[in-house]
């Protein structure tokens, strides 16, 4: 451990703050949240660590979890309000030999933003919008600005984020670190394909401007690099020009996996977005049956209400669903979150969608893009044990056979996924990319305390099948992979390149996480090869 240097100025380590963002910051609804729509005591007094104390002994601890709630840890916590404070926190941590993990909105499903033995730095207070250029469609902001903060600022000028995940809550920094993808990956690639440039604060305190022209090797490694190479302090992205606040959406139903694939492939050349829901309970001749939604942007003049629909208030989600307030719906859902209940819901969803096959309707960008935001706190419906999401990526040639086997393996194990989402993907140039020319299937599994080991054993069998097909995995969704799995999926050469760059940028191993501890061997992740270089094993709920 490096010796303590002379004391520096006090570093603010906050569980919350009453300080308001500048006039260029995102709207008030973008305050830090402990869960969807639930502010984290925004008026609490700041907790300061004086210069005479250490982060190890005086940084406040907070119990943090992955979004799936299946893993959690009591983590030392810091919430800097400016880039200057961030730099101070990192320097104090470096002096103390305390490893740092980064956390944005906490939407990674597993342990990517946790570190029980280190320091978790929450970037959500770094949320100033630095510049919005509607002439060129470029949005420049600090990493704590969320996708919601982005679209609310730009849509009335006729711009929408080119790539968004299934929720508007993630921060720009998190989207870069995990290189998120959307329902249009086959068409426009991942989030990183639309990043113009960013600033990276390194472990040594250097601020690097990175783009495809400037520091290109670092640029392509930081995007998708899980926050292990440095701290983002600014991100500039290029947006999509739109002429309406609505999309034209077409619903299609497939009676089995082959028909679902066939419908998907027929619609690929003509669709801007395409996503499939798969009924993971249906077996036999109906294995892999599903509902597809294809969506297209509207051309100028195609929507008679085009300009009106670009107003922010036209993009809201409904306040009530099935007659119930959205905020309370998760309680109703919890009553049916078990195998018989989900089987019934899936049956109803599939059969109610069949009459709409081939029919189109208009839907707002927000309503189409952010299905995960319809029900605040929906993750609580899984109960105390939470859930894991397991997303596999399989090359096109063997995708049908592999995904058919994945669904059948889950059913034979008596653990069918409660949700199945099918997407088509294309390759991208980023070093640690999960993407390939193929397909992904995202699966949600409830974690029952008595069956946790059985579920992890099932994921090992699924992982082996995916690896046999030449597949990959997505770290933002992962809670189960092992180092040998990651080496087979990504290859020794890719991992060696990534950790060689990490050694150059972070020779003391300042940046880590519980995810890094779990999926990378200590020799790969530590510049010195010393064991235990990435501490931070996270426990399960008790």
XYZ file of C-alpha atoms in Angstrom:
542
model
C 0.000 0.000 0.000
C 1.407 3.445 -0.859
C 2.288 5.510 2.226
C -0.028 8.351 3.208
C 1.123 11.635 1.779
C 0.716 15.017 3.435
C -2.931 15.837 4.168
C -4.869 17.473 1.371
C -7.875 19.759 1.628
C -11.037 18.178 3.050
C -12.887 16.046 0.524
C -16.680 16.106 0.539
C -18.074 12.594 0.828
C -21.814 12.945 0.696
C -24.735 10.651 1.109
C -26.791 13.544 -0.233
C -26.701 17.289 -0.703
C -29.128 20.170 -0.766
C -27.081 22.060 -3.319
C -28.990 22.700 -6.527
C -27.469 22.238 -9.976
C -26.597 25.194 -12.139
C -29.065 26.682 -14.597
C -27.570 24.459 -17.276
C -28.118 21.306 -15.265
C -30.784 18.724 -15.907
C -34.329 19.210 -14.555
C -35.155 18.698 -10.855
C -36.501 15.199 -11.459
C -32.950 14.091 -12.154
C -31.892 14.069 -8.509
C -30.056 11.020 -7.246
C -32.438 8.169 -6.543
C -32.178 5.110 -4.371
C -34.843 3.490 -6.509
C -37.086 4.598 -9.347
C -38.656 7.891 -8.437
C -37.449 7.823 -4.813
C -34.982 10.648 -3.978
C -32.176 9.878 -1.537
C -32.775 12.410 1.215
C -31.796 15.352 -0.963
C -31.821 17.816 1.960
C -29.481 15.875 4.227
C -26.398 17.669 5.523
C -23.085 16.910 3.838
C -20.852 14.420 5.600
C -17.266 15.657 5.422
C -14.100 13.673 5.843
C -11.547 16.056 7.373
C -8.004 16.145 6.111
C -6.781 14.588 9.373
C -8.891 11.452 8.775
C -8.804 8.722 6.165
C -11.375 7.502 3.699
C -10.964 3.991 5.098
C -12.118 5.018 8.569
C -14.410 7.979 7.945
C -16.047 7.610 4.532
C -19.733 6.890 5.214
C -20.996 3.431 4.302
C -24.148 2.778 2.352
C -25.778 -0.534 1.482
C -25.843 -0.642 -2.307
C -27.234 -3.281 -4.602
C -27.220 -4.184 -8.258
C -30.438 -3.353 -10.035
C -31.545 -6.981 -9.824
C -31.149 -6.852 -5.998
C -29.590 -10.336 -5.972
C -26.176 -8.982 -4.925
C -25.424 -6.185 -2.490
C -22.740 -4.796 -0.214
C -22.120 -2.184 2.457
C -19.793 0.115 0.537
C -17.769 3.166 1.451
C -19.406 5.938 -0.513
C -18.424 9.304 -1.998
C -20.567 11.723 -3.996
C -18.410 14.538 -5.410
C -20.270 17.565 -6.746
C -17.647 18.769 -9.210
C -14.769 17.512 -11.302
C -12.409 19.179 -8.830
C -13.938 17.274 -5.921
C -13.795 14.073 -7.966
C -10.071 14.602 -8.548
C -9.546 15.161 -4.808
C -11.438 11.983 -3.917
C -9.391 9.924 -6.368
C -6.122 11.352 -5.099
C -7.049 10.629 -1.477
C -8.016 7.065 -2.434
C -4.746 6.615 -4.347
C -2.695 7.805 -1.395
C -4.483 5.334 0.902
C -4.251 2.423 -1.519
C -8.052 2.272 -1.605
C -9.536 1.007 -4.844
C -12.347 2.970 -6.517
C -15.459 1.771 -8.339
C -17.840 4.106 -10.152
C -21.607 4.204 -9.854
C -24.146 6.171 -11.833
C -27.855 5.430 -11.558
C -27.186 1.862 -10.377
C -28.931 0.293 -13.376
C -26.353 -2.434 -14.005
C -28.141 -5.589 -12.917
C -25.228 -7.268 -11.143
C -22.120 -6.101 -9.296
C -20.582 -3.693 -11.814
C -21.055 -0.631 -9.571
C -20.294 -2.268 -6.215
C -17.082 -2.601 -4.214
C -17.425 -3.682 -0.600
C -13.704 -3.374 0.211
C -13.055 -0.218 -1.778
C -14.722 3.142 -2.331
C -17.787 3.607 -4.535
C -17.794 7.024 -6.201
C -21.276 8.127 -7.209
C -21.149 10.434 -10.242
C -24.798 11.488 -10.304
C -24.056 14.946 -8.874
C -21.800 15.663 -11.872
C -24.767 16.537 -14.048
C -24.201 19.883 -15.737
C -25.164 20.222 -19.371
C -22.130 21.979 -20.814
C -23.373 22.680 -24.331
C -26.278 21.766 -26.553
C -25.743 22.478 -30.242
C -29.035 21.966 -32.119
C -27.429 22.973 -35.413
C -25.200 19.890 -35.386
C -27.153 17.758 -32.935
C -24.279 17.493 -30.440
C -24.906 17.263 -26.697
C -21.973 17.900 -24.338
C -22.416 17.169 -20.628
C -20.934 15.817 -17.444
C -21.253 12.052 -16.941
C -24.041 12.186 -14.348
C -26.635 13.545 -16.784
C -29.198 10.833 -17.441
C -30.779 9.739 -20.696
C -33.942 11.444 -19.441
C -32.031 14.660 -18.824
C -30.691 14.403 -22.369
C -33.949 13.850 -24.263
C -35.859 16.426 -22.215
C -33.274 19.019 -23.243
C -33.185 18.157 -26.941
C -36.522 16.810 -28.170
C -38.206 20.175 -28.665
C -35.371 21.029 -31.063
C -36.199 17.860 -33.010
C -33.474 15.546 -31.678
C -33.643 12.171 -29.961
C -30.739 10.055 -28.571
C -29.678 7.735 -31.380
C -29.263 4.818 -28.971
C -31.101 4.326 -25.693
C -31.437 1.314 -23.371
C -34.816 0.089 -22.109
C -34.884 2.698 -19.321
C -34.238 6.447 -19.316
C -32.555 6.368 -15.895
C -28.910 5.475 -16.769
C -26.290 8.203 -16.845
C -24.173 9.123 -19.835
C -21.115 7.874 -17.968
C -22.752 4.513 -17.372
C -23.866 4.279 -20.998
C -20.266 4.823 -22.111
C -18.733 2.480 -19.526
C -21.058 -0.376 -20.518
C -21.514 0.661 -24.175
C -25.258 0.140 -23.934
C -27.328 -0.944 -26.896
C -30.934 -0.498 -27.887
C -33.627 -1.958 -30.079
C -31.859 -0.568 -33.158
C -28.394 -2.078 -32.679
C -28.637 -3.883 -36.018
C -29.156 -0.506 -37.697
C -26.979 2.043 -35.841
C -24.710 0.079 -33.494
C -24.233 0.718 -29.755
C -24.079 3.928 -27.752
C -20.329 4.222 -28.331
C -20.798 4.572 -32.079
C -22.415 7.965 -31.403
C -19.929 9.313 -28.870
C -17.966 12.181 -30.441
C -15.377 12.543 -27.689
C -14.931 12.510 -23.923
C -12.537 13.644 -21.195
C -10.927 10.982 -19.009
C -9.343 11.667 -15.631
C -6.608 9.087 -15.091
C -5.273 7.592 -11.877
C -2.290 9.959 -12.117
C -4.527 13.032 -12.310
C -4.097 13.654 -16.037
C -7.113 14.814 -18.045
C -7.108 13.209 -21.488
C -9.298 14.239 -24.418
C -10.244 11.060 -26.274
C -11.882 10.639 -29.670
C -11.451 8.620 -32.849
C -8.625 10.984 -33.804
C -7.125 11.858 -30.407
C -6.007 8.971 -28.179
C -8.039 6.537 -30.309
C -6.771 3.411 -28.527
C -7.976 4.744 -25.195
C -11.249 5.932 -26.754
C -12.092 2.450 -28.040
C -11.125 0.776 -24.759
C -12.892 3.124 -22.340
C -16.175 2.677 -24.230
C -17.287 -0.660 -22.835
C -14.356 -0.641 -20.376
C -16.564 -0.887 -17.257
C -14.967 2.171 -15.627
C -11.689 0.322 -15.067
C -9.437 2.731 -16.985
C -10.310 6.111 -15.486
C -13.038 8.571 -14.543
C -15.172 10.203 -17.203
C -15.633 13.918 -16.580
C -17.339 14.963 -19.847
C -19.106 13.168 -22.686
C -20.195 14.526 -26.067
C -22.716 12.545 -28.109
C -24.331 13.071 -31.502
C -28.109 12.725 -31.668
C -30.672 11.698 -34.296
C -32.769 14.346 -36.064
C -36.471 13.484 -35.839
C -39.503 15.178 -37.369
C -42.103 13.853 -34.999
C -42.299 12.851 -31.365
C -43.895 9.588 -32.463
C -42.927 6.387 -34.216
C -45.016 4.106 -36.405
C -45.064 0.733 -34.622
C -46.180 -2.569 -36.136
C -47.010 -5.648 -34.053
C -46.240 -9.173 -35.298
C -46.675 -12.577 -33.660
C -44.592 -15.712 -34.221
C -45.988 -19.129 -33.265
C -42.584 -20.615 -32.430
C -38.914 -19.677 -32.419
C -38.379 -20.330 -36.125
C -41.359 -18.199 -37.111
C -40.261 -15.465 -34.717
C -36.797 -15.478 -36.319
C -38.297 -15.483 -39.826
C -40.523 -12.492 -39.079
C -37.583 -10.681 -37.515
C -35.341 -11.242 -40.516
C -38.007 -10.171 -43.011
C -38.500 -6.868 -41.193
C -34.815 -6.063 -40.622
C -34.129 -4.268 -43.943
C -37.044 -1.850 -43.545
C -37.187 -1.161 -39.794
C -35.504 1.508 -37.692
C -36.157 -0.475 -34.486
C -37.017 -4.124 -33.999
C -37.407 -6.079 -30.771
C -39.020 -9.356 -29.815
C -40.693 -10.580 -26.637
C -40.362 -14.352 -26.154
C -42.670 -16.503 -24.043
C -40.100 -18.585 -22.162
C -42.777 -20.826 -20.594
C -44.233 -22.141 -23.839
C -42.850 -25.540 -24.862
C -43.319 -28.183 -27.516
C -44.473 -26.813 -30.872
C -44.792 -23.360 -29.302
C -41.232 -23.160 -27.957
C -39.929 -19.638 -28.535
C -43.232 -18.129 -29.625
C -43.272 -14.387 -29.323
C -44.419 -10.915 -30.240
C -42.300 -8.531 -32.314
C -42.541 -4.762 -32.465
C -41.057 -3.008 -35.480
C -40.870 0.789 -35.332
C -40.002 3.458 -37.873
C -39.286 7.172 -37.726
C -41.854 9.388 -39.436
C -40.765 11.443 -42.412
C -41.252 15.249 -42.564
C -44.948 15.990 -42.979
C -46.030 12.412 -42.328
C -47.327 13.255 -38.860
C -49.916 16.078 -39.038
C -49.190 16.826 -35.368
C -45.428 16.531 -35.799
C -44.322 19.758 -34.096
C -46.818 19.390 -31.250
C -45.666 15.850 -30.487
C -42.107 17.110 -30.001
C -43.132 18.931 -26.826
C -41.787 17.364 -23.650
C -45.251 16.984 -22.130
C -46.328 14.792 -25.077
C -43.639 12.257 -24.174
C -44.850 11.296 -20.704
C -45.788 7.797 -19.566
C -49.383 7.161 -18.440
C -50.055 7.944 -14.766
C -52.268 4.866 -14.382
C -52.083 1.350 -15.838
C -55.076 -1.006 -15.645
C -56.732 1.625 -13.480
C -53.949 1.544 -10.866
C -51.406 4.281 -10.110
C -48.101 3.418 -11.753
C -46.237 3.885 -8.483
C -48.280 1.143 -6.782
C -48.514 -1.346 -9.613
C -45.449 -3.325 -8.502
C -47.365 -4.432 -5.408
C -50.062 -5.952 -7.604
C -47.412 -7.516 -9.839
C -45.738 -9.136 -6.844
C -48.861 -11.249 -6.228
C -48.349 -12.910 -9.627
C -44.546 -13.102 -9.736
C -44.268 -16.875 -9.540
C -44.271 -19.615 -12.166
C -48.069 -20.103 -12.489
C -48.690 -16.351 -12.477
C -46.060 -15.527 -15.096
C -47.166 -18.468 -17.256
C -50.720 -17.054 -17.255
C -49.562 -13.496 -18.000
C -47.446 -14.765 -20.901
C -50.367 -16.775 -22.285
C -52.613 -13.723 -22.130
C -49.976 -11.463 -23.696
C -49.339 -13.791 -26.610
C -52.985 -14.547 -27.425
C -54.137 -10.957 -26.986
C -51.448 -9.860 -29.460
C -52.472 -12.240 -32.247
C -55.455 -10.158 -33.484
C -53.081 -7.167 -33.848
C -50.676 -9.085 -36.119
C -49.566 -6.811 -38.945
C -51.401 -3.760 -37.633
C -49.701 -0.418 -37.010
C -50.190 2.408 -34.542
C -48.422 5.614 -33.508
C -46.511 5.693 -30.225
C -44.288 8.306 -28.581
C -40.537 7.772 -28.460
C -40.629 7.521 -24.671
C -43.478 5.001 -24.621
C -41.762 2.772 -27.193
C -38.215 3.055 -25.885
C -38.570 2.872 -22.119
C -40.763 -0.100 -21.290
C -38.826 -0.643 -18.064
C -40.006 2.742 -16.769
C -43.740 2.093 -17.056
C -43.872 0.622 -13.550
C -41.649 2.398 -10.992
C -39.970 -0.043 -8.606
C -41.037 -3.021 -10.731
C -37.913 -4.855 -9.607
C -39.422 -5.103 -6.107
C -42.056 -7.462 -7.523
C -39.410 -10.213 -7.459
C -39.372 -10.153 -3.675
C -36.515 -10.201 -1.202
C -34.195 -12.437 -3.237
C -34.380 -10.213 -6.294
C -33.505 -11.495 -9.746
C -30.633 -11.756 -12.182
C -30.661 -10.888 -15.837
C -28.610 -13.116 -18.087
C -28.070 -11.858 -21.637
C -26.355 -14.021 -24.224
C -25.023 -13.000 -27.637
C -24.758 -15.707 -30.284
C -23.375 -15.552 -33.863
C -26.051 -15.551 -36.544
C -25.162 -18.923 -38.083
C -25.907 -20.941 -34.953
C -28.326 -18.639 -33.180
C -31.588 -20.514 -33.733
C -30.232 -23.833 -32.540
C -28.394 -22.322 -29.575
C -31.277 -20.187 -28.334
C -33.681 -23.085 -28.751
C -31.371 -25.140 -26.527
C -31.122 -22.296 -23.995
C -34.917 -22.090 -23.663
C -35.263 -25.863 -23.417
C -32.505 -26.152 -20.792
C -34.294 -23.597 -18.598
C -37.587 -25.443 -18.884
C -36.048 -28.832 -18.131
C -34.410 -27.349 -15.041
C -37.774 -26.064 -13.860
C -36.484 -22.460 -14.005
C -37.981 -20.782 -17.073
C -37.103 -17.131 -17.495
C -39.785 -14.651 -16.465
C -38.876 -12.413 -19.396
C -37.289 -13.043 -22.778
C -36.132 -10.228 -25.092
C -34.739 -10.977 -28.552
C -32.607 -8.517 -30.529
C -30.429 -8.492 -33.656
C -26.890 -7.061 -33.434
C -23.957 -5.996 -35.553
C -20.214 -5.851 -34.742
C -18.568 -2.672 -33.483
C -14.933 -1.486 -33.120
C -14.673 -1.320 -29.310
C -12.077 -3.444 -27.551
C -14.227 -5.109 -24.874
C -17.362 -5.278 -26.994
C -20.082 -7.810 -26.352
C -21.545 -7.262 -29.804
C -21.213 -9.557 -32.796
C -22.976 -10.317 -36.065
C -25.796 -12.208 -34.465
C -28.561 -12.233 -31.919
C -29.053 -11.688 -28.218
C -31.569 -13.119 -25.796
C -31.996 -11.442 -22.400
C -33.473 -13.614 -19.651
C -34.733 -12.684 -16.171
C -34.549 -15.309 -13.414
C -36.009 -14.845 -9.920
C -33.525 -15.662 -7.170
C -35.176 -17.745 -4.480
C -32.978 -18.044 -1.363
C -33.411 -21.831 -1.275
C -32.680 -22.286 -4.985
C -29.853 -19.826 -5.530
C -27.242 -22.562 -6.001
C -29.488 -24.396 -8.468
C -29.922 -21.224 -10.512
C -26.173 -20.566 -10.627
C -25.654 -24.186 -11.732
C -28.186 -23.645 -14.523
C -26.376 -20.520 -15.706
C -23.137 -22.530 -15.854
C -24.822 -24.992 -18.239
C -26.271 -22.148 -20.287
C -22.891 -20.419 -20.434
C -21.223 -23.582 -21.691
C -23.808 -23.900 -24.467
C -23.359 -20.266 -25.498
C -19.568 -20.566 -25.484
C -19.798 -23.670 -27.668
C -21.689 -21.526 -30.181
C -18.972 -18.840 -30.122
C -21.072 -16.449 -28.054
C -20.431 -13.563 -25.693
C -22.022 -11.891 -22.684
C -22.911 -8.383 -21.510
C -21.214 -7.156 -18.334
C -23.971 -4.647 -17.520
C -26.379 -7.571 -17.097
C -24.019 -10.139 -15.576
C -23.898 -11.605 -12.076
C -22.671 -15.156 -12.725
C -19.691 -15.337 -15.120
C -16.322 -16.745 -14.037
C -12.828 -15.827 -15.298
C -12.568 -18.929 -17.495
C -15.893 -18.058 -19.142
C -14.763 -14.516 -19.901
C -11.426 -15.664 -21.330
C -13.191 -18.099 -23.671
C -15.733 -15.480 -24.738
C -13.390 -12.531 -25.272
C -10.112 -14.278 -26.012
C -6.702 -14.014 -24.372
C -5.436 -11.479 -26.905
C -8.283 -9.024 -26.264
C -7.956 -9.320 -22.498
C -4.178 -8.917 -22.693
C -4.570 -5.742 -24.766
C -7.090 -4.311 -22.334
C -4.994 -4.959 -19.230
C -1.804 -3.756 -20.913
C -3.587 -0.453 -21.489
C -4.865 -0.506 -17.915
C -1.307 -0.953 -16.643
C -0.258 2.070 -18.675
C -3.113 4.276 -17.447
C -3.568 2.840 -13.955
C -0.280 1.238 -12.854
C -1.263 1.095 -9.164
C -4.637 -0.515 -9.843
C -6.715 2.369 -8.488
C -9.850 1.477 -10.439
C -11.721 -1.755 -9.843
C -15.095 -3.209 -8.885
C -16.751 -6.333 -7.583
C -17.442 -7.269 -11.204
C -13.746 -7.033 -12.057
C -12.827 -9.115 -9.021
C -15.247 -11.828 -10.103
C -14.735 -12.072 -13.869
C -11.033 -11.322 -14.316
C -8.220 -13.364 -12.840
C -5.995 -11.424 -10.440
C -3.019 -11.899 -12.749
C -4.908 -10.301 -15.621
C -6.442 -7.463 -13.652
C -3.457 -6.499 -11.512
C -0.501 -4.801 -13.202
C 1.808 -6.586 -10.798
C -0.043 -9.891 -10.953
C -0.440 -9.823 -7.179
C -3.411 -11.796 -5.914
C -6.296 -9.876 -4.407
C -5.593 -6.773 -6.475
C -9.288 -6.315 -7.155
C -11.052 -6.871 -3.830
C -14.751 -6.310 -3.445
C -16.638 -9.603 -3.318
C -20.285 -8.867 -2.836
C -22.720 -10.887 -0.770
C -26.284 -11.991 -1.307
C -29.313 -10.651 0.539
C -29.881 -12.313 3.909
